[in-house]
Amino acid sequence: MTVHQYKKVKFGLMITLVGIVAAFLLQSQLTPWESSLKVFPIFFALLLYMVVVSLLKTRVKGVLADERQIQVSEKAAQVSFQILLPMLALTSVALMSGGGYLEFYYVKALGTVISYVTCLGLLIYLLSYWYFDKESGGK
Amino acid sequence: MAIKNKIKVFRAEYNMTQEELAGIVGVTRQTILAIEKNKYTPTLALAFKIANAFSVGVEKVFIWE
């Protein structure tokens, strides 16, 4: 299988997956988490997609991602992280401080959850930085 | 100061397409194009691979100027 064929098949599979997820979400009135049975087909479709894509990857003849593409992807991830994290932090502060004023109990709760997500993001960054620094010869 | 290269010159000398060189060194054609246009600086490993593909030293293909 060539890289071009692989990309075509992967795109087709992704569209199918999005269709399946959307269909199940609509079928369960956008609240599939209320019943584990409703969530199951979505998880199954996701799992199947991941397995099929990883199997297809092994059959590809050619370069899927070279060092330039990896560098581009790393830069994009870095920029996304640099934008997303301050946004999340600001949103959480705004929601937590405005929650009482707005008198919506869930606003404050949502702000708290977002602040934890922000902390988790920072923690993952610190741990991965520490790991990769050690890997590349840092103390 | 920047790293320039003579990949295009060597390719012409060896009558090699970007696709062929990319296949030899294990990257995509777009990466060879980006290196030729000095838009991407390859890693040392890739620089050596490219030089090896032309059977010359890395300093003959890549120049610090």
mmCIF file of C-alpha atoms in Angstrom:
data_model
loop_
_atom_site.group_PDB
_atom_site.id
_atom_site.type_symbol
_atom_site.label_atom_id
_atom_site.label_comp_id
_atom_site.label_asym_id
_atom_site.label_seq_id
_atom_site.Cartn_x
_atom_site.Cartn_y
_atom_site.Cartn_z
ATOM 1 C CA MET A 1 0.000 0.000 0.000
ATOM 2 C CA THR A 2 1.378 3.412 -0.966
ATOM 3 C CA VAL A 3 1.340 6.443 1.337
ATOM 4 C CA HIS A 4 -1.279 8.095 -0.893
ATOM 5 C CA GLN A 5 -3.573 5.049 -0.717
ATOM 6 C CA TYR A 6 -3.079 4.884 3.057
ATOM 7 C CA LYS A 7 -4.053 8.548 3.455
ATOM 8 C CA LYS A 8 -7.167 8.007 1.304
ATOM 9 C CA VAL A 9 -8.270 4.943 3.274
ATOM 10 C CA LYS A 10 -7.565 6.676 6.602
ATOM 11 C CA PHE A 11 -9.629 9.687 5.533
ATOM 12 C CA GLY A 12 -12.510 7.404 4.514
ATOM 13 C CA LEU A 13 -12.336 5.545 7.821
ATOM 14 C CA MET A 14 -12.258 8.819 9.757
ATOM 15 C CA ILE A 15 -15.365 10.080 7.950
ATOM 16 C CA THR A 16 -17.113 6.776 8.696
ATOM 17 C CA LEU A 17 -16.114 7.033 12.358
ATOM 18 C CA VAL A 18 -17.394 10.608 12.615
ATOM 19 C CA GLY A 19 -20.652 9.436 11.011
ATOM 20 C CA ILE A 20 -21.031 6.558 13.474
ATOM 21 C CA VAL A 21 -20.301 8.771 16.497
ATOM 22 C CA ALA A 22 -22.665 11.495 15.257
ATOM 23 C CA ALA A 23 -25.418 8.947 14.568
ATOM 24 C CA PHE A 24 -25.157 7.438 18.048
ATOM 25 C CA LEU A 25 -25.003 10.852 19.690
ATOM 26 C CA LEU A 26 -28.133 11.965 17.871
ATOM 27 C CA GLN A 27 -29.872 8.675 18.567
ATOM 28 C CA SER A 28 -29.263 9.084 22.295
ATOM 29 C CA GLN A 29 -30.340 12.766 22.374
ATOM 30 C CA LEU A 30 -26.719 13.958 22.765
ATOM 31 C CA THR A 31 -26.390 12.331 26.183
ATOM 32 C CA PRO A 32 -24.856 8.922 25.542
ATOM 33 C CA TRP A 33 -23.080 8.933 28.949
ATOM 34 C CA GLU A 34 -26.425 8.383 30.697
ATOM 35 C CA SER A 35 -26.323 4.753 29.696
ATOM 36 C CA SER A 36 -23.214 2.615 29.330
ATOM 37 C CA LEU A 37 -24.966 0.641 26.592
ATOM 38 C CA LYS A 38 -25.289 3.787 24.508
ATOM 39 C CA VAL A 39 -21.618 4.652 24.941
ATOM 40 C CA PHE A 40 -20.409 1.169 24.011
ATOM 41 C CA PRO A 41 -20.853 1.419 20.201
ATOM 42 C CA ILE A 42 -18.883 4.715 20.174
ATOM 43 C CA PHE A 43 -16.011 3.168 22.124
ATOM 44 C CA PHE A 44 -16.130 0.081 19.922
ATOM 45 C CA ALA A 45 -16.011 2.187 16.741
ATOM 46 C CA LEU A 46 -13.074 4.222 18.137
ATOM 47 C CA LEU A 47 -11.186 1.097 19.134
ATOM 48 C CA LEU A 48 -11.833 -0.553 15.768
ATOM 49 C CA TYR A 49 -10.635 2.584 13.961
ATOM 50 C CA MET A 50 -7.400 2.668 16.007
ATOM 51 C CA VAL A 51 -6.715 -1.030 15.390
ATOM 52 C CA VAL A 52 -7.422 -0.837 11.637
ATOM 53 C CA VAL A 53 -5.284 2.308 11.212
ATOM 54 C CA SER A 54 -2.347 0.806 13.113
ATOM 55 C CA LEU A 55 -2.641 -2.382 11.021
ATOM 56 C CA LEU A 56 -2.706 -0.360 7.815
ATOM 57 C CA LYS A 57 0.373 1.591 8.952
ATOM 58 C CA THR A 58 2.424 -1.585 9.033
ATOM 59 C CA ARG A 59 1.548 -2.303 5.392
ATOM 60 C CA VAL A 60 2.529 1.106 4.030
ATOM 61 C CA LYS A 61 5.529 1.161 1.712
ATOM 62 C CA GLY A 62 7.190 4.558 1.930
ATOM 63 C CA VAL A 63 7.711 7.339 4.413
ATOM 64 C CA LEU A 64 4.649 8.296 6.441
ATOM 65 C CA ALA A 65 6.273 11.060 8.489
ATOM 66 C CA ASP A 66 9.861 12.215 8.178
ATOM 67 C CA GLU A 67 11.897 14.471 10.476
ATOM 68 C CA ARG A 68 10.597 17.700 8.918
ATOM 69 C CA GLN A 69 6.968 16.657 9.350
ATOM 70 C CA ILE A 70 7.684 15.586 12.928
ATOM 71 C CA GLN A 71 9.307 18.974 13.600
ATOM 72 C CA VAL A 72 6.304 20.775 12.095
ATOM 73 C CA SER A 73 3.951 18.688 14.210
ATOM 74 C CA GLU A 74 5.989 19.447 17.350
ATOM 75 C CA LYS A 75 5.894 23.181 16.611
ATOM 76 C CA ALA A 76 2.137 23.056 16.047
ATOM 77 C CA ALA A 77 1.658 21.175 19.334
ATOM 78 C CA GLN A 78 3.825 23.726 21.146
ATOM 79 C CA VAL A 79 1.870 26.674 19.760
ATOM 80 C CA SER A 80 -1.449 24.976 20.577
ATOM 81 C CA PHE A 81 -0.258 24.361 24.142
ATOM 82 C CA GLN A 82 0.984 27.939 24.533
ATOM 83 C CA ILE A 83 -2.369 29.302 23.382
ATOM 84 C CA LEU A 84 -4.664 26.796 25.063
ATOM 85 C CA LEU A 85 -3.162 26.791 28.547
ATOM 86 C CA PRO A 86 -3.380 30.564 29.289
ATOM 87 C CA MET A 87 -6.880 30.526 27.775
ATOM 88 C CA LEU A 88 -7.935 27.716 30.102
ATOM 89 C CA ALA A 89 -6.333 29.447 33.101
ATOM 90 C CA LEU A 90 -8.078 32.747 32.356
ATOM 91 C CA THR A 91 -11.402 31.001 31.728
ATOM 92 C CA SER A 92 -11.189 29.096 35.000
ATOM 93 C CA VAL A 93 -10.374 32.264 36.980
ATOM 94 C CA ALA A 94 -13.211 34.142 35.280
ATOM 95 C CA LEU A 95 -15.713 31.356 35.936
ATOM 96 C CA MET A 96 -14.641 30.791 39.528
ATOM 97 C CA SER A 97 -14.724 34.488 40.407
ATOM 98 C CA GLY A 98 -17.937 35.159 38.496
ATOM 99 C CA GLY A 99 -19.744 32.014 39.623
ATOM 100 C CA GLY A 100 -21.134 33.575 42.825
ATOM 101 C CA TYR A 101 -22.175 36.733 41.083
ATOM 102 C CA LEU A 102 -23.954 34.867 38.325
ATOM 103 C CA GLU A 103 -25.608 32.599 40.884
ATOM 104 C CA PHE A 104 -25.185 29.545 38.737
ATOM 105 C CA TYR A 105 -23.627 26.906 40.943
ATOM 106 C CA TYR A 106 -22.353 24.930 37.970
ATOM 107 C CA VAL A 107 -20.413 27.895 36.597
ATOM 108 C CA LYS A 108 -18.125 27.851 39.615
ATOM 109 C CA ALA A 109 -17.878 24.060 39.432
ATOM 110 C CA LEU A 110 -16.997 24.254 35.758
ATOM 111 C CA GLY A 111 -14.310 26.849 36.575
ATOM 112 C CA THR A 112 -12.859 24.500 39.193
ATOM 113 C CA VAL A 113 -12.804 21.588 36.743
ATOM 114 C CA ILE A 114 -11.084 23.739 34.114
ATOM 115 C CA SER A 115 -8.498 24.888 36.674
ATOM 116 C CA TYR A 116 -7.721 21.243 37.497
ATOM 117 C CA VAL A 117 -7.404 20.459 33.783
ATOM 118 C CA THR A 118 -4.977 23.409 33.466
ATOM 119 C CA CYS A 119 -2.918 22.104 36.399
ATOM 120 C CA LEU A 120 -2.917 18.623 34.860
ATOM 121 C CA GLY A 121 -1.690 20.093 31.566
ATOM 122 C CA LEU A 122 1.149 21.882 33.361
ATOM 123 C CA LEU A 123 2.019 18.748 35.300
ATOM 124 C CA ILE A 124 2.157 16.642 32.122
ATOM 125 C CA TYR A 125 4.349 19.318 30.523
ATOM 126 C CA LEU A 126 6.733 19.393 33.502
ATOM 127 C CA LEU A 127 6.969 15.600 33.696
ATOM 128 C CA SER A 128 7.530 15.171 29.965
ATOM 129 C CA TYR A 129 10.107 18.019 29.992
ATOM 130 C CA TRP A 130 11.934 16.337 32.865
ATOM 131 C CA TYR A 131 11.842 12.950 31.054
ATOM 132 C CA PHE A 132 13.029 14.225 27.686
ATOM 133 C CA ASP A 133 15.690 16.420 29.310
ATOM 134 C CA LYS A 134 17.063 13.334 31.083
ATOM 135 C CA GLU A 135 16.821 11.321 27.850
ATOM 136 C CA SER A 136 18.907 13.862 25.966
ATOM 137 C CA GLY A 137 21.684 13.955 28.557
ATOM 138 C CA GLY A 138 20.456 16.686 30.908
ATOM 139 C CA LYS A 139 21.029 16.334 34.654
ATOM 140 C CA MET B 1 25.129 33.170 8.649
ATOM 141 C CA ALA B 2 23.169 30.166 7.514
ATOM 142 C CA ILE B 3 23.578 26.655 6.188
ATOM 143 C CA LYS B 4 23.316 26.559 2.413
ATOM 144 C CA ASN B 5 23.433 23.466 0.245
ATOM 145 C CA LYS B 6 24.289 22.233 -3.205
ATOM 146 C CA ILE B 7 21.770 19.408 -3.395
ATOM 147 C CA LYS B 8 20.269 20.698 -6.630
ATOM 148 C CA VAL B 9 23.710 20.830 -8.262
ATOM 149 C CA PHE B 10 24.547 17.293 -7.137
ATOM 150 C CA ARG B 11 21.148 16.007 -8.225
ATOM 151 C CA ALA B 12 21.686 17.441 -11.685
ATOM 152 C CA GLU B 13 25.156 15.911 -11.776
ATOM 153 C CA TYR B 14 23.801 12.483 -10.823
ATOM 154 C CA ASN B 15 20.680 12.940 -12.966
ATOM 155 C CA MET B 16 18.513 12.249 -9.928
ATOM 156 C CA THR B 17 14.991 13.471 -9.238
ATOM 157 C CA GLN B 18 13.841 14.806 -5.849
ATOM 158 C CA GLU B 19 11.628 11.730 -5.517
ATOM 159 C CA GLU B 20 14.565 9.383 -6.119
ATOM 160 C CA LEU B 21 16.788 11.175 -3.599
ATOM 161 C CA ALA B 22 13.939 11.204 -1.081
ATOM 162 C CA GLY B 23 13.531 7.450 -1.530
ATOM 163 C CA ILE B 24 17.259 6.841 -0.985
ATOM 164 C CA VAL B 25 17.512 8.888 2.213
ATOM 165 C CA GLY B 26 14.076 7.911 3.565
ATOM 166 C CA VAL B 27 12.203 11.197 3.606
ATOM 167 C CA THR B 28 9.381 12.723 1.577
ATOM 168 C CA ARG B 29 9.917 14.686 -1.638
ATOM 169 C CA GLN B 30 8.592 17.794 0.125
ATOM 170 C CA THR B 31 11.439 17.605 2.623
ATOM 171 C CA ILE B 32 14.055 17.472 -0.135
ATOM 172 C CA LEU B 33 12.338 20.469 -1.767
ATOM 173 C CA ALA B 34 12.330 22.362 1.567
ATOM 174 C CA ILE B 35 16.054 21.641 2.092
ATOM 175 C CA GLU B 36 16.917 22.709 -1.458
ATOM 176 C CA LYS B 37 15.082 25.986 -0.950
ATOM 177 C CA ASN B 38 16.853 26.502 2.401
ATOM 178 C CA LYS B 39 13.529 26.528 4.212
ATOM 179 C CA TYR B 40 14.430 23.572 6.380
ATOM 180 C CA THR B 41 17.773 22.666 7.946
ATOM 181 C CA PRO B 42 18.158 18.893 8.070
ATOM 182 C CA THR B 43 19.444 17.020 11.095
ATOM 183 C CA LEU B 44 23.046 15.891 11.065
ATOM 184 C CA ALA B 45 21.941 12.312 10.349
ATOM 185 C CA LEU B 46 19.924 13.334 7.292
ATOM 186 C CA ALA B 47 22.730 15.621 6.090
ATOM 187 C CA PHE B 48 25.129 12.667 6.203
ATOM 188 C CA LYS B 49 22.619 10.437 4.414
ATOM 189 C CA ILE B 50 22.221 13.000 1.628
ATOM 190 C CA ALA B 51 25.999 13.388 1.302
ATOM 191 C CA ASN B 52 26.347 9.591 1.220
ATOM 192 C CA ALA B 53 23.767 9.399 -1.562
ATOM 193 C CA PHE B 54 26.127 11.522 -3.682
ATOM 194 C CA SER B 55 29.204 9.668 -2.396
ATOM 195 C CA VAL B 56 30.818 12.871 -1.135
ATOM 196 C CA GLY B 57 31.602 14.370 2.270
ATOM 197 C CA VAL B 58 28.909 16.336 4.074
ATOM 198 C CA GLU B 59 30.980 19.545 3.773
ATOM 199 C CA LYS B 60 30.771 19.313 -0.026
ATOM 200 C CA VAL B 61 26.952 19.387 0.030
ATOM 201 C CA PHE B 62 26.310 21.664 2.999
ATOM 202 C CA ILE B 63 28.127 24.951 3.401
ATOM 203 C CA TRP B 64 28.127 27.319 6.381
ATOM 204 C CA GLU B 65 28.077 30.831 4.953
#
